[in-house]
PDB file of C-alpha atoms in Angstrom:
ATOM      1  CA  VAL A  30      17.546 -39.555  -8.789  1.00  0.00           C
ATOM      2  CA  ILE A  31      15.317 -37.715  -5.493  1.00  0.00           C
ATOM      3  CA  VAL A  32      13.772 -34.641  -6.532  1.00  0.00           C
ATOM      4  CA  MET A  33      13.378 -32.261  -3.562  1.00  0.00           C
ATOM      5  CA  GLY A  34      10.105 -29.912  -4.759  1.00  0.00           C
ATOM      6  CA  LEU A  35       9.285 -29.071  -0.345  1.00  0.00           C
ATOM      7  CA  ASP A  36       7.589 -26.799   1.189  1.00  0.00           C
ATOM      8  CA  SER A  37       9.845 -26.381   5.020  1.00  0.00           C
ATOM      9  CA  ILE A  38      13.830 -26.368   6.116  1.00  0.00           C
ATOM     10  CA  GLU A  39      13.045 -29.025   8.133  1.00  0.00           C
ATOM     11  CA  ALA A  40      11.551 -31.564   5.696  1.00  0.00           C
ATOM     12  CA  ARG A  41      14.600 -30.998   3.254  1.00  0.00           C
ATOM     13  CA  ARG A  42      16.417 -31.336   6.819  1.00  0.00           C
ATOM     14  CA  TRP A  43      14.864 -35.132   7.509  1.00  0.00           C
ATOM     15  CA  LEU A  44      15.326 -36.360   3.855  1.00  0.00           C
ATOM     16  CA  ASN A  45      18.720 -35.934   3.169  1.00  0.00           C
ATOM     17  CA  ALA A  46      19.405 -37.029   6.333  1.00  0.00           C
ATOM     18  CA  MET A  47      17.325 -40.553   4.804  1.00  0.00           C
ATOM     19  CA  ALA A  48      19.444 -40.390   1.443  1.00  0.00           C
ATOM     20  CA  CYS A  49      23.224 -39.813   3.815  1.00  0.00           C
ATOM     21  CA  SER A  50      22.437 -42.431   6.529  1.00  0.00           C
ATOM     22  CA  LEU A  51      21.440 -45.252   3.149  1.00  0.00           C
ATOM     23  CA  VAL A  52      25.276 -45.167   1.977  1.00  0.00           C
ATOM     24  CA  THR A  53      27.547 -47.236   2.421  1.00  0.00           C
ATOM     25  CA  PHE A  54      31.407 -47.441   2.447  1.00  0.00           C
ATOM     26  CA  GLU A  55      34.181 -49.118   1.893  1.00  0.00           C
ATOM     27  CA  VAL A  56      37.398 -49.052   3.834  1.00  0.00           C
ATOM     28  CA  ASP A  57      40.559 -48.462   2.105  1.00  0.00           C
ATOM     29  CA  MET A  58      43.128 -50.664   3.388  1.00  0.00           C
ATOM     30  CA  GLU A  59      46.400 -48.571   2.691  1.00  0.00           C
ATOM     31  CA  THR A  60      45.649 -45.318   4.251  1.00  0.00           C
ATOM     32  CA  GLY A  61      42.309 -46.671   6.317  1.00  0.00           C
ATOM     33  CA  GLN A  62      39.387 -43.713   4.884  1.00  0.00           C
ATOM     34  CA  ARG A  63      36.054 -44.470   5.231  1.00  0.00           C
ATOM     35  CA  LYS A  64      35.110 -43.698   1.351  1.00  0.00           C
ATOM     36  CA  PRO A  65      31.551 -43.483   0.188  1.00  0.00           C
ATOM     37  CA  ASP A  66      30.172 -46.887  -2.190  1.00  0.00           C
ATOM     38  CA  LEU A  67      29.324 -44.893  -5.276  1.00  0.00           C
ATOM     39  CA  THR A  68      26.442 -47.457  -5.841  1.00  0.00           C
ATOM     40  CA  SER A  69      24.859 -47.183  -2.913  1.00  0.00           C
ATOM     41  CA  VAL A  70      24.297 -42.580  -3.467  1.00  0.00           C
ATOM     42  CA  ILE A  71      21.310 -40.839  -4.656  1.00  0.00           C
ATOM     43  CA  PRO A  72      21.317 -38.476  -5.842  1.00  0.00           C
ATOM     44  CA  LEU A  73      18.743 -35.635  -5.028  1.00  0.00           C
ATOM     45  CA  VAL A  74      17.907 -32.745  -7.048  1.00  0.00           C
ATOM     46  CA  ASP A  75      16.130 -30.082  -4.653  1.00  0.00           C
ATOM     47  CA  GLY A  76      13.969 -26.940  -5.961  1.00  0.00           C
ATOM     48  CA  GLY A  77      12.711 -23.882  -3.856  1.00  0.00           C
ATOM     49  CA  THR A  78      11.151 -20.762  -4.865  1.00  0.00           C
ATOM     50  CA  GLU A  79      10.567 -17.564  -2.589  1.00  0.00           C
ATOM     51  CA  GLY A  80       8.285 -14.646  -4.538  1.00  0.00           C
ATOM     52  CA  PHE A  81      10.474 -13.633  -6.956  1.00  0.00           C
ATOM     53  CA  SER A  82      13.767 -15.881  -5.595  1.00  0.00           C
ATOM     54  CA  GLY A  83      14.269 -18.821  -6.373  1.00  0.00           C
ATOM     55  CA  HIS A  84      17.342 -22.294  -6.586  1.00  0.00           C
ATOM     56  CA  VAL A  85      18.542 -25.589  -7.545  1.00  0.00           C
ATOM     57  CA  ARG A  86      20.831 -27.698  -6.290  1.00  0.00           C
ATOM     58  CA  VAL A  87      22.204 -31.257  -6.863  1.00  0.00           C
ATOM     59  CA  MET A  88      23.462 -33.193  -4.468  1.00  0.00           C
ATOM     60  CA  TYR A  89      25.501 -36.553  -3.803  1.00  0.00           C
ATOM     61  CA  PRO A  90      25.349 -37.284   0.118  1.00  0.00           C
ATOM     62  CA  CYS A  91      28.327 -37.788   1.264  1.00  0.00           C
ATOM     63  CA  VAL A  92      30.177 -36.952  -1.919  1.00  0.00           C
ATOM     64  CA  SER A  93      29.795 -33.797  -1.892  1.00  0.00           C
ATOM     65  CA  GLY A  94      28.061 -30.537  -0.006  1.00  0.00           C
ATOM     66  CA  CYS A  95      24.640 -31.651   1.314  1.00  0.00           C
ATOM     67  CA  PHE A  96      22.079 -29.711   3.017  1.00  0.00           C
ATOM     68  CA  GLU A  97      22.857 -30.242   6.840  1.00  0.00           C
ATOM     69  CA  CYS A  98      26.791 -28.824   5.319  1.00  0.00           C
ATOM     70  CA  THR A  99      25.109 -24.785   4.448  1.00  0.00           C
ATOM     71  CA  LEU A 100      22.274 -24.546   6.943  1.00  0.00           C
ATOM     72  CA  ASN A 101      24.049 -21.676   8.509  1.00  0.00           C
ATOM     73  CA  LEU A 102      23.529 -19.705   5.532  1.00  0.00           C
ATOM     74  CA  PHE A 103      20.151 -20.081   6.410  1.00  0.00           C
ATOM     75  CA  PRO A 104      18.507 -16.565   7.701  1.00  0.00           C
ATOM     76  CA  PRO A 105      17.265 -16.701  11.079  1.00  0.00           C
ATOM     77  CA  GLN A 106      13.378 -16.510  11.148  1.00  0.00           C
ATOM     78  CA  GLN A 107      12.105 -13.320  11.909  1.00  0.00           C
ATOM     79  CA  ALA A 108      10.035 -12.942  15.039  1.00  0.00           C
ATOM     80  CA  VAL A 109       7.579 -10.258  15.781  1.00  0.00           C
ATOM     81  CA  PRO A 110       7.494  -9.182  19.500  1.00  0.00           C
ATOM     82  CA  LEU A 111       4.162  -9.262  21.453  1.00  0.00           C
ATOM     83  CA  CYS A 112       4.175  -5.767  23.024  1.00  0.00           C
ATOM     84  CA  THR A 113       4.736  -4.671  19.605  1.00  0.00           C
ATOM     85  CA  ILE A 114       1.358  -6.404  18.804  1.00  0.00           C
ATOM     86  CA  ALA A 115      -0.379  -5.764  21.974  1.00  0.00           C
ATOM     87  CA  GLU A 116       0.741  -2.409  21.759  1.00  0.00           C
ATOM     88  CA  THR A 117       1.894  -0.508  18.889  1.00  0.00           C
ATOM     89  CA  PRO A 118       0.518  -1.912  16.256  1.00  0.00           C
ATOM     90  CA  ARG A 119       2.240  -0.774  12.275  1.00  0.00           C
ATOM     91  CA  ASN A 120       1.160  -2.466  10.012  1.00  0.00           C
ATOM     92  CA  ALA A 121      -1.837  -5.300   8.757  1.00  0.00           C
ATOM     93  CA  ALA A 122      -0.206  -8.311   9.784  1.00  0.00           C
ATOM     94  CA  HIS A 123       0.424  -7.438  12.986  1.00  0.00           C
ATOM     95  CA  CYS A 124      -3.279  -6.887  13.075  1.00  0.00           C
ATOM     96  CA  ILE A 125      -3.581  -9.992  12.388  1.00  0.00           C
ATOM     97  CA  LEU A 126      -0.769 -12.062  14.736  1.00  0.00           C
ATOM     98  CA  TYR A 127      -3.236  -9.890  17.213  1.00  0.00           C
ATOM     99  CA  ALA A 128      -6.426 -11.674  16.954  1.00  0.00           C
ATOM    100  CA  HIS A 129      -4.393 -15.095  15.820  1.00  0.00           C
ATOM    101  CA  LEU A 130      -2.351 -14.765  19.410  1.00  0.00           C
ATOM    102  CA  ILE A 131      -4.570 -12.597  21.556  1.00  0.00           C
ATOM    103  CA  GLU A 132      -7.465 -12.376  20.698  1.00  0.00           C
ATOM    104  CA  ALA A 133      -8.581 -16.101  19.842  1.00  0.00           C
ATOM    105  CA  PRO A 134      -7.061 -17.507  23.364  1.00  0.00           C
ATOM    106  CA  LYS A 135      -9.212 -15.433  25.212  1.00  0.00           C
ATOM    107  CA  GLN A 136     -12.352 -16.710  22.311  1.00  0.00           C
ATOM    108  CA  PHE A 137     -11.622 -19.956  22.274  1.00  0.00           C
ATOM    109  CA  GLY A 138      -9.845 -21.035  25.248  1.00  0.00           C
ATOM    110  CA  ASP A 139      -6.819 -23.800  25.266  1.00  0.00           C
ATOM    111  CA  GLU A 140      -9.138 -25.408  22.578  1.00  0.00           C
ATOM    112  CA  LYS A 141      -6.712 -25.889  19.550  1.00  0.00           C
ATOM    113  CA  GLN A 142      -8.090 -24.048  16.942  1.00  0.00           C
ATOM    114  CA  ASP A 143      -7.057 -24.916  12.771  1.00  0.00           C
ATOM    115  CA  LYS A 144      -5.224 -22.210  10.838  1.00  0.00           C
ATOM    116  CA  ASP A 145      -6.951 -24.688   7.756  1.00  0.00           C
ATOM    117  CA  ASP A 146     -10.170 -24.132   8.761  1.00  0.00           C
ATOM    118  CA  PRO A 147     -12.174 -21.606   7.254  1.00  0.00           C
ATOM    119  CA  ALA A 148     -14.626 -20.838   9.173  1.00  0.00           C
ATOM    120  CA  TYR A 149     -11.340 -20.086  12.239  1.00  0.00           C
ATOM    121  CA  GLN A 150      -9.830 -18.006   8.682  1.00  0.00           C
ATOM    122  CA  GLN A 151     -12.912 -15.520   8.190  1.00  0.00           C
ATOM    123  CA  TRP A 152     -13.337 -15.235  12.060  1.00  0.00           C
ATOM    124  CA  VAL A 153      -9.279 -13.964  13.013  1.00  0.00           C
ATOM    125  CA  PHE A 154      -9.772 -11.639   9.608  1.00  0.00           C
ATOM    126  CA  GLN A 155     -12.827 -10.352  10.577  1.00  0.00           C
ATOM    127  CA  ARG A 156     -11.076  -9.299  14.259  1.00  0.00           C
ATOM    128  CA  ALA A 157      -8.264  -8.260  12.224  1.00  0.00           C
ATOM    129  CA  GLU A 158      -9.639  -5.342  10.583  1.00  0.00           C
ATOM    130  CA  GLU A 159     -11.719  -3.747  13.501  1.00  0.00           C
ATOM    131  CA  ARG A 160      -8.063  -4.187  15.081  1.00  0.00           C
ATOM    132  CA  ALA A 161      -6.730  -2.664  12.206  1.00  0.00           C
ATOM    133  CA  ALA A 162      -9.354   0.262  12.221  1.00  0.00           C
ATOM    134  CA  GLN A 163      -9.180   1.571  15.114  1.00  0.00           C
ATOM    135  CA  PHE A 164      -5.468   2.189  14.619  1.00  0.00           C
ATOM    136  CA  ASN A 165      -5.827   3.397  10.925  1.00  0.00           C
ATOM    137  CA  ILE A 166      -3.948   0.848   9.185  1.00  0.00           C
ATOM    138  CA  PRO A 167      -5.062  -0.850   6.222  1.00  0.00           C
ATOM    139  CA  GLY A 168      -4.302  -3.648   3.853  1.00  0.00           C
ATOM    140  CA  VAL A 169      -5.765  -6.122   5.674  1.00  0.00           C
ATOM    141  CA  THR A 170      -8.007  -9.141   4.003  1.00  0.00           C
ATOM    142  CA  LEU A 171      -8.747 -12.230   3.859  1.00  0.00           C
ATOM    143  CA  MET A 172      -5.879 -14.065   1.791  1.00  0.00           C
ATOM    144  CA  HIS A 173      -2.758 -11.907   3.703  1.00  0.00           C
ATOM    145  CA  THR A 174      -5.034 -12.681   7.009  1.00  0.00           C
ATOM    146  CA  GLN A 175      -4.686 -16.315   5.596  1.00  0.00           C
ATOM    147  CA  GLY A 176      -0.036 -16.207   4.600  1.00  0.00           C
ATOM    148  CA  VAL A 177      -0.409 -14.644   8.067  1.00  0.00           C
ATOM    149  CA  ILE A 178      -1.937 -17.472  10.600  1.00  0.00           C
ATOM    150  CA  LYS A 179       0.158 -20.320   8.146  1.00  0.00           C
ATOM    151  CA  ASN A 180       3.595 -18.666   7.559  1.00  0.00           C
ATOM    152  CA  ILE A 181       3.066 -18.684   4.146  1.00  0.00           C
ATOM    153  CA  ILE A 182       4.625 -16.382   1.547  1.00  0.00           C
ATOM    154  CA  PRO A 183       2.771 -15.933  -2.034  1.00  0.00           C
ATOM    155  CA  ALA A 184       4.093 -17.478  -4.717  1.00  0.00           C
ATOM    156  CA  ILE A 185       4.818 -16.474  -7.755  1.00  0.00           C
ATOM    157  CA  ALA A 186       3.132 -19.305 -10.970  1.00  0.00           C
ATOM    158  CA  SER A 187       6.264 -17.955 -13.364  1.00  0.00           C
ATOM    159  CA  THR A 188       9.023 -18.267 -10.916  1.00  0.00           C
ATOM    160  CA  ASN A 189       7.298 -21.629  -9.928  1.00  0.00           C
ATOM    161  CA  ALA A 190       7.835 -22.783 -14.099  1.00  0.00           C
ATOM    162  CA  ILE A 191      11.423 -21.661 -14.345  1.00  0.00           C
ATOM    163  CA  VAL A 192      12.536 -23.500 -11.994  1.00  0.00           C
ATOM    164  CA  ALA A 193      10.446 -26.131 -12.579  1.00  0.00           C
ATOM    165  CA  ALA A 194      12.666 -26.351 -15.720  1.00  0.00           C
ATOM    166  CA  ALA A 195      16.010 -25.810 -13.940  1.00  0.00           C
ATOM    167  CA  CYS A 196      15.097 -29.068 -11.998  1.00  0.00           C
ATOM    168  CA  ALA A 197      13.674 -31.216 -14.808  1.00  0.00           C
ATOM    169  CA  ASN A 198      16.847 -30.196 -17.635  1.00  0.00           C
ATOM    170  CA  GLU A 199      18.514 -31.573 -13.892  1.00  0.00           C
ATOM    171  CA  VAL A 200      17.923 -34.933 -13.162  1.00  0.00           C
ATOM    172  CA  PHE A 201      17.490 -35.169 -17.112  1.00  0.00           C
ATOM    173  CA  LYS A 202      21.637 -34.704 -16.755  1.00  0.00           C
ATOM    174  CA  VAL A 203      21.613 -36.517 -14.073  1.00  0.00           C
ATOM    175  CA  LEU A 204      19.789 -39.457 -15.693  1.00  0.00           C
ATOM    176  CA  THR A 205      21.632 -39.842 -18.787  1.00  0.00           C
ATOM    177  CA  ASN A 206      24.837 -38.525 -18.238  1.00  0.00           C
ATOM    178  CA  CYS A 207      24.897 -36.379 -22.147  1.00  0.00           C
ATOM    179  CA  ALA A 208      25.883 -33.203 -19.783  1.00  0.00           C
ATOM    180  CA  ALA A 209      27.125 -32.221 -16.891  1.00  0.00           C
ATOM    181  CA  TYR A 210      25.185 -30.803 -14.243  1.00  0.00           C
ATOM    182  CA  VAL A 211      25.030 -27.316 -11.767  1.00  0.00           C
ATOM    183  CA  ASN A 212      28.298 -28.380 -10.006  1.00  0.00           C
ATOM    184  CA  ASN A 213      25.723 -27.511  -6.629  1.00  0.00           C
ATOM    185  CA  ASN A 214      23.634 -24.766  -6.894  1.00  0.00           C
ATOM    186  CA  LEU A 215      22.095 -21.866  -8.792  1.00  0.00           C
ATOM    187  CA  MET A 216      20.652 -19.589  -7.844  1.00  0.00           C
ATOM    188  CA  TYR A 217      17.542 -17.743  -9.605  1.00  0.00           C
ATOM    189  CA  ILE A 218      17.497 -13.863  -8.829  1.00  0.00           C
ATOM    190  CA  GLY A 219      14.192 -12.574 -10.460  1.00  0.00           C
ATOM    191  CA  GLY A 220      12.893  -9.432  -8.011  1.00  0.00           C
ATOM    192  CA  GLN A 221      15.110  -6.777 -10.116  1.00  0.00           C
ATOM    193  CA  GLY A 222      16.309  -7.958 -13.290  1.00  0.00           C
ATOM    194  CA  VAL A 223      16.810 -11.213 -13.818  1.00  0.00           C
ATOM    195  CA  TYR A 224      20.656 -13.402 -12.440  1.00  0.00           C
ATOM    196  CA  ALA A 225      20.948 -17.196 -12.140  1.00  0.00           C
ATOM    197  CA  PRO A 226      24.485 -17.352 -10.983  1.00  0.00           C
ATOM    198  CA  THR A 227      25.551 -20.706 -10.351  1.00  0.00           C
ATOM    199  CA  PHE A 228      28.791 -21.795  -7.502  1.00  0.00           C
ATOM    200  CA  ARG A 229      29.672 -24.623  -4.978  1.00  0.00           C
ATOM    201  CA  TYR A 230      28.974 -25.291  -1.468  1.00  0.00           C
ATOM    202  CA  GLU A 231      31.021 -27.255  -0.111  1.00  0.00           C
ATOM    203  CA  ARG A 232      30.981 -30.267   1.993  1.00  0.00           C
ATOM    204  CA  SER A 233      31.593 -29.535   5.660  1.00  0.00           C
ATOM    205  CA  PRO A 234      33.997 -32.390   6.752  1.00  0.00           C
ATOM    206  CA  GLU A 235      31.993 -31.758  11.496  1.00  0.00           C
ATOM    207  CA  CYS A 236      28.897 -31.933   9.346  1.00  0.00           C
ATOM    208  CA  ILE A 237      27.049 -34.292  11.317  1.00  0.00           C
ATOM    209  CA  VAL A 238      24.905 -35.703   8.698  1.00  0.00           C
ATOM    210  CA  CYS A 239      27.278 -36.024   5.571  1.00  0.00           C
ATOM    211  CA  GLY A 240      30.740 -36.007   8.065  1.00  0.00           C
ATOM    212  CA  ALA A 241      32.280 -37.289  10.477  1.00  0.00           C
ATOM    213  CA  GLY A 242      30.957 -34.800  13.484  1.00  0.00           C
ATOM    214  CA  VAL A 243      32.454 -32.224  15.799  1.00  0.00           C
ATOM    215  CA  GLN A 244      35.019 -33.651  18.146  1.00  0.00           C
ATOM    216  CA  VAL A 245      33.441 -32.434  22.119  1.00  0.00           C
ATOM    217  CA  GLU A 246      35.941 -32.891  24.085  1.00  0.00           C
ATOM    218  CA  THR A 247      35.286 -33.512  28.084  1.00  0.00           C
ATOM    219  CA  ARG A 248      37.395 -32.260  31.503  1.00  0.00           C
ATOM    220  CA  VAL A 249      36.867 -35.489  34.512  1.00  0.00           C
ATOM    221  CA  PRO A 250      38.417 -36.282  37.566  1.00  0.00           C
ATOM    222  CA  GLY A 251      42.086 -37.493  36.668  1.00  0.00           C
ATOM    223  CA  ALA A 252      41.185 -38.437  32.547  1.00  0.00           C
ATOM    224  CA  VAL A 253      40.230 -36.900  29.722  1.00  0.00           C
ATOM    225  CA  VAL A 254      37.651 -38.409  27.452  1.00  0.00           C
ATOM    226  CA  SER A 255      37.319 -37.817  23.357  1.00  0.00           C
ATOM    227  CA  PHE A 256      34.162 -39.141  21.687  1.00  0.00           C
ATOM    228  CA  CYS A 257      32.667 -37.498  18.444  1.00  0.00           C
ATOM    229  CA  ALA A 258      29.269 -37.522  17.635  1.00  0.00           C
ATOM    230  CA  HIS A 259      28.639 -39.672  14.837  1.00  0.00           C
ATOM    231  CA  ARG A 260      26.347 -38.731  11.644  1.00  0.00           C
ATOM    232  CA  GLN A 261      23.104 -38.814  12.267  1.00  0.00           C
ATOM    233  CA  GLY A 262      21.281 -41.490  11.266  1.00  0.00           C
ATOM    234  CA  ALA A 263      24.707 -42.975   9.665  1.00  0.00           C
ATOM    235  CA  LYS A 264      25.738 -46.412   8.964  1.00  0.00           C
ATOM    236  CA  GLN A 265      28.914 -48.031  10.502  1.00  0.00           C
ATOM    237  CA  GLY A 266      30.832 -48.904   7.857  1.00  0.00           C
TER     238      GLY A 266
END
């Protein structure tokens, strides 16, 4: 079993694709269909938190819905217009971004700054404080500055503990077969009350990682060429 406690969508996509690429297939002689060899399937248990919310997901690569199958369910990253940051800041984050994105290049030129460097974090914090004072905006702190420039969502220890325990519970069930595992997603919602609904993500037949891919047709003079985008990293069965 692979337990995914990763901090980004990109990292989850990479590990999901790697697990799917390890699956081998058998061909049904009667139907001609390719079926995954279950002995080559490594279960994935994914856990993640965001504030008071979290999720636990059990995936069997190329058998159940994989991470890539449901990529369209994730909300797009929210971006702040640069004109708002430069001209009309409305909150502390805008002031921090002004120091990080506009003031820093003026101060340091082409020299790339390390966002993990405490000295750089302190510099951004001080400039953001000055910017906030100009617009009477409260809330600029060093911790907030570190979170904004590193795009960090504050972690809640109790949420982490609940999701980690649920992940361990699912791993135990998968390994011992002592009880049915989650099929295949559990959402923990603790911001307003406590809810933990479960539901099933379906496998997408057009998934470029665990499915056949997306059929694309292109016309060329005198012919129609049709091809299918193969799964990323898939082995030919």
